[in-house]
Coordinates of C-alpha atoms in Angstrom, one line a residue:
X11 CA 54.1 -61.8 70.8
X12 CA 54.9 -58.2 71.7
X13 CA 51.9 -56.0 71.6
X14 CA 51.5 -53.5 69.1
X15 CA 51.0 -49.9 70.0
X16 CA 47.5 -49.1 69.8
X17 CA 46.3 -46.5 67.1
X18 CA 44.9 -43.6 68.3
X19 CA 41.2 -43.2 67.5
X20 CA 40.7 -40.5 64.7
X21 CA 39.7 -37.6 66.4
X22 CA 35.7 -37.2 66.0
X23 CA 34.3 -34.1 64.5
X24 CA 31.2 -32.5 65.8
X25 CA 27.9 -33.1 63.5
X26 CA 27.2 -29.7 61.8
X27 CA 24.2 -29.5 59.8
X28 CA 24.7 -29.3 56.1
X29 CA 22.7 -27.1 53.8
X30 CA 22.4 -28.8 50.1
X31 CA 24.5 -27.0 47.7
X32 CA 23.2 -24.4 46.2
X33 CA 23.3 -24.4 42.0
X34 CA 24.1 -21.0 40.5
X35 CA 21.5 -19.1 38.9
X36 CA 21.8 -18.7 34.8
X37 CA 23.1 -15.4 34.4
X38 CA 21.2 -13.3 32.0
X39 CA 22.5 -13.4 28.4
X40 CA 22.4 -9.5 28.4
X41 CA 22.2 -8.0 31.6
X42 CA 19.8 -5.5 32.4
X43 CA 22.6 -2.2 32.4
X44 CA 23.8 -3.4 29.1
X45 CA 19.8 -4.2 27.7
X46 CA 19.0 -0.6 28.8
X47 CA 22.0 0.8 26.9
X48 CA 21.8 -0.9 24.0
X49 CA 18.1 0.3 22.9
X50 CA 19.2 4.2 22.7
X51 CA 22.8 3.3 21.3
X52 CA 21.2 1.2 18.4
X53 CA 18.8 3.9 17.5
X54 CA 20.9 6.7 16.9
X55 CA 23.3 4.3 14.7
X56 CA 20.5 3.2 12.8
X57 CA 19.4 6.8 12.6
X58 CA 22.8 7.6 11.0
X59 CA 23.1 4.7 8.8
X60 CA 19.4 5.0 7.7
X61 CA 20.2 8.9 6.5
X62 CA 23.7 8.2 5.3
X63 CA 22.4 5.6 2.7
X64 CA 19.3 7.1 2.0
X65 CA 21.1 10.7 1.1
X66 CA 24.3 9.4 -0.5
X67 CA 23.9 6.1 -1.8
X68 CA 19.9 6.0 -2.7
X69 CA 19.8 9.6 -3.8
X70 CA 23.3 9.4 -5.5
X71 CA 24.7 12.2 -3.6
X72 CA 27.8 10.5 -3.1
X73 CA 27.9 11.0 -7.0
X74 CA 28.9 15.0 -6.9
X75 CA 32.2 16.4 -6.7
X76 CA 32.6 16.6 -2.9
X77 CA 35.6 15.6 -0.8
X78 CA 34.7 12.0 -0.1
X79 CA 34.3 11.6 -3.7
X80 CA 37.5 13.1 -4.6
X81 CA 39.3 10.7 -2.0
X82 CA 38.4 8.0 -3.5
X83 CA 39.2 9.3 -7.0
X84 CA 42.5 10.0 -5.7
X85 CA 42.6 6.2 -4.0
X86 CA 41.7 4.7 -7.4
X87 CA 44.0 6.9 -9.3
X88 CA 46.8 4.7 -6.7
X89 CA 45.4 1.5 -6.5
X90 CA 44.1 1.2 -10.5
X91 CA 45.9 4.0 -12.3
X92 CA 42.3 5.4 -12.8
X93 CA 42.5 8.7 -14.4
X94 CA 41.4 12.0 -12.2
X95 CA 40.4 13.5 -14.9
X96 CA 38.4 12.9 -18.3
X97 CA 39.2 14.4 -21.6
X98 CA 36.9 17.2 -21.5
X99 CA 38.9 18.2 -18.6
X100 CA 36.0 17.4 -15.6
X101 CA 36.8 15.5 -12.5
X102 CA 36.0 11.7 -13.2
X103 CA 33.7 11.4 -10.3
X104 CA 33.2 7.7 -8.7
X105 CA 29.7 7.0 -9.4
X106 CA 27.5 4.5 -7.2
X107 CA 24.1 3.4 -8.6
X108 CA 21.4 4.2 -6.1
X109 CA 19.0 1.2 -6.5
X110 CA 16.3 2.6 -8.7
X111 CA 15.3 5.0 -5.8
X112 CA 15.5 8.2 -8.1
X113 CA 13.6 6.6 -10.4
X114 CA 10.7 6.0 -7.5
X115 CA 11.0 9.6 -6.8
X116 CA 10.5 10.1 -10.6
X117 CA 7.2 8.3 -10.4
X118 CA 5.4 9.9 -7.5
X119 CA 3.4 12.2 -7.4
X120 CA 3.2 14.6 -4.0
X121 CA 0.3 12.8 -3.2
X122 CA 2.3 9.9 -2.6
X123 CA 0.3 7.9 -5.6
X124 CA 2.5 6.6 -8.5
X125 CA 2.1 7.5 -12.2
X126 CA 1.0 5.1 -14.2
X127 CA -0.1 6.8 -17.6
X128 CA 1.2 5.6 -21.0
X129 CA 3.7 8.8 -21.4
X130 CA 5.7 7.5 -18.4
X131 CA 5.6 3.9 -19.2
X132 CA 7.2 4.6 -22.0
X133 CA 10.5 6.0 -20.0
X134 CA 12.9 4.3 -19.4
X135 CA 12.6 5.4 -15.4
X136 CA 9.3 3.1 -15.7
X137 CA 10.8 0.9 -17.4
X138 CA 13.8 0.3 -14.9
X139 CA 11.5 0.1 -12.0
X140 CA 9.2 -3.2 -13.6
X141 CA 11.4 -5.7 -12.4
X142 CA 10.8 -5.5 -8.9
X143 CA 7.0 -6.0 -7.6
X144 CA 7.8 -3.3 -5.2
X145 CA 8.7 -0.7 -7.6
X146 CA 11.2 0.3 -6.0
X147 CA 9.7 0.8 -2.4
X148 CA 10.3 -1.9 0.2
X149 CA 13.0 -3.6 1.5
X150 CA 13.8 -7.2 0.3
X151 CA 15.5 -9.7 2.5
X152 CA 18.5 -9.3 0.2
X153 CA 18.2 -5.2 1.0
X154 CA 17.9 -6.0 4.7
X155 CA 20.6 -7.9 4.7
X156 CA 23.0 -5.6 2.7
X157 CA 21.7 -2.6 5.2
X158 CA 22.7 -5.0 8.1
X159 CA 26.5 -5.3 6.7
X160 CA 26.3 -1.4 6.3
X161 CA 25.8 -1.3 10.1
X162 CA 28.8 -3.5 11.4
X163 CA 31.6 -0.9 11.0
X164 CA 29.8 1.7 13.3
X165 CA 27.7 -1.1 15.3
X166 CA 30.9 -3.2 16.3
X167 CA 33.6 -0.7 17.7
X168 CA 30.4 1.2 19.4
X169 CA 29.1 -1.6 21.2
X170 CA 32.5 -3.1 22.0
X171 CA 33.4 0.2 23.9
X172 CA 30.1 -0.3 25.9
X173 CA 31.8 -3.7 26.7
X174 CA 29.8 -5.8 24.6
X175 CA 30.9 -8.8 23.1
X176 CA 30.4 -9.9 19.5
X177 CA 27.5 -12.1 19.9
X178 CA 26.1 -9.7 22.4
X179 CA 26.0 -7.0 19.8
X180 CA 24.7 -9.6 17.0
X181 CA 22.0 -10.1 19.6
X182 CA 20.6 -6.3 19.8
X183 CA 22.1 -5.8 16.4
X184 CA 19.9 -8.4 14.3
X185 CA 16.5 -8.1 15.9
X186 CA 16.4 -4.0 15.5
X187 CA 17.1 -4.3 12.0
X188 CA 14.5 -6.5 11.6
X189 CA 12.2 -4.4 13.4
X190 CA 13.6 -1.5 11.0
X191 CA 12.7 -3.6 7.7
X192 CA 8.8 -4.6 9.7
X193 CA 8.6 -0.6 9.9
X194 CA 9.9 0.4 6.7
X195 CA 7.8 -2.4 4.8
X196 CA 4.5 -1.2 7.2
X197 CA 4.9 2.0 5.7
X198 CA 6.5 2.6 2.5
X199 CA 4.8 0.5 -0.2
X200 CA 1.0 1.1 1.1
X201 CA 1.8 4.8 1.4
X202 CA 2.3 4.8 -2.1
X203 CA -0.2 2.6 -3.0
X204 CA 1.0 -1.0 -3.7
X205 CA -0.4 -4.0 -1.9
X206 CA 1.7 -5.1 1.3
X207 CA 4.9 -6.8 1.3
X208 CA 4.6 -11.0 1.6
X209 CA 6.9 -13.2 4.2
X210 CA 8.3 -14.9 0.5
X211 CA 10.0 -10.8 -0.7
X212 CA 11.0 -9.4 2.3
X213 CA 9.9 -8.8 6.2
X214 CA 6.0 -8.8 5.7
X215 CA 3.7 -5.8 6.4
X216 CA 1.3 -7.4 8.4
X217 CA 2.7 -7.5 11.9
X218 CA 3.3 -3.7 12.6
X219 CA -0.2 -2.5 10.7
X220 CA -1.7 -1.5 14.2
X221 CA 1.0 1.1 14.1
X222 CA -1.0 3.0 11.8
X223 CA -3.1 4.2 14.2
X224 CA -0.4 5.8 16.1
X225 CA 1.1 9.5 15.9
X226 CA 4.6 7.8 15.2
X227 CA 3.1 6.6 11.8
X228 CA 1.2 9.9 11.4
X229 CA 4.8 11.8 12.0
X230 CA 6.8 9.4 9.7
X231 CA 4.4 9.6 7.0
X232 CA 4.1 13.1 6.7
X233 CA 8.0 13.5 7.4
X234 CA 8.3 11.1 4.3
X235 CA 6.0 12.7 2.4
X236 CA 7.7 16.5 2.4
X237 CA 10.8 14.2 1.2
X238 CA 9.2 13.4 -2.0
X239 CA 7.7 16.8 -2.2
X240 CA 10.8 18.6 -1.5
X241 CA 12.6 16.6 -4.7
X242 CA 14.6 14.4 -2.4
X243 CA 16.3 17.4 -0.7
X244 CA 15.5 17.2 2.9
X245 CA 13.8 14.3 5.8
X246 CA 16.0 12.0 4.6
X247 CA 15.2 10.0 7.7
X248 CA 12.4 7.4 7.4
X249 CA 11.6 5.0 10.1
X250 CA 14.4 6.4 12.6
X251 CA 13.8 10.3 12.9
X252 CA 16.6 12.0 14.3
X253 CA 20.5 12.6 12.4
X254 CA 17.8 15.4 10.1
X255 CA 17.3 17.5 13.5
X256 CA 21.1 17.0 14.2
X257 CA 22.3 18.2 10.5
X258 CA 20.3 20.9 9.7
X259 CA 17.8 19.4 6.9
X260 CA 14.6 18.5 8.6
X261 CA 11.9 20.4 7.1
X262 CA 8.2 20.6 9.2
X263 CA 5.2 19.9 7.8
X264 CA 4.4 23.2 7.8
X265 CA 6.7 24.7 5.6
X266 CA 6.6 21.9 2.9
X267 CA 2.7 21.7 2.2
X268 CA 2.9 25.0 0.9
X269 CA 5.1 23.4 -2.0
X270 CA 3.1 20.6 -2.8
X271 CA 2.1 20.6 -6.9
X272 CA -1.4 20.1 -8.1
X273 CA -1.9 16.4 -9.1
X274 CA -3.8 14.7 -12.1
X275 CA -7.6 14.2 -11.0
X276 CA -9.3 11.2 -11.1
X277 CA -8.9 10.4 -14.9
X278 CA -4.9 10.0 -14.4
X279 CA -3.4 6.7 -14.1
X280 CA -2.4 5.0 -10.6
X281 CA -0.7 2.2 -9.3
X282 CA -3.4 2.2 -6.3
X283 CA -4.4 4.8 -3.8
X284 CA -1.8 5.7 -1.2
X285 CA -3.0 4.7 2.5
X286 CA -3.2 7.6 4.6
X287 CA -2.9 8.1 8.6

């Protein structure tokens, strides 16, 4: 039989020592650069939101006849045929209710204690606060959720411009808003002589109680006391001081303390003794 041509031997490759494949290291959800950027940016946004909410919503300054209110007057006139003027000729202002904050100011003495005398208890303002165990001083979970939603129109575009994705932005925003509520509830109810906030109501007071021995607590306490002494017309920032300084509404302690009014003596009924720094 015919012989078949021999197949060429397969070329032999030199043996090379191979290293075991390295597994890729898991990437951080937020890199160091983004983490460092996120803290000051979120603080600025929270300070702006805190200021705007406190001044124009809680103190109902939105309800005045300024350009922003007139914009909504015109908008509702177009969308709902809402009259621009009342029958007596006055502007038909768009009004929001401040969530009981104005009533809270009316109940507060300049030493931060809350009125409880019989005469005050007979007023509609006092009665309107009775449905809230914190008497308008604490952030419930619902209020914390509302403030988080309020932050979205500013936080989402700003962080997107900085290269943050949606999940990255929420990973920064949600813990930040929780910390804000924790600071508020650590400060505000006890400084008015009310009990600490419990978990079932809102962010509890106890996790950050250690801050009460710090210069930060002393500053925000005095800053907020000045807000009350000045009739809610200055020092709108509470937990995130900044915007008052930028907009010229900050009043230092040495100035507002001269305007403190006398408060009733020990015979005056109060809801509790304010917790001071």
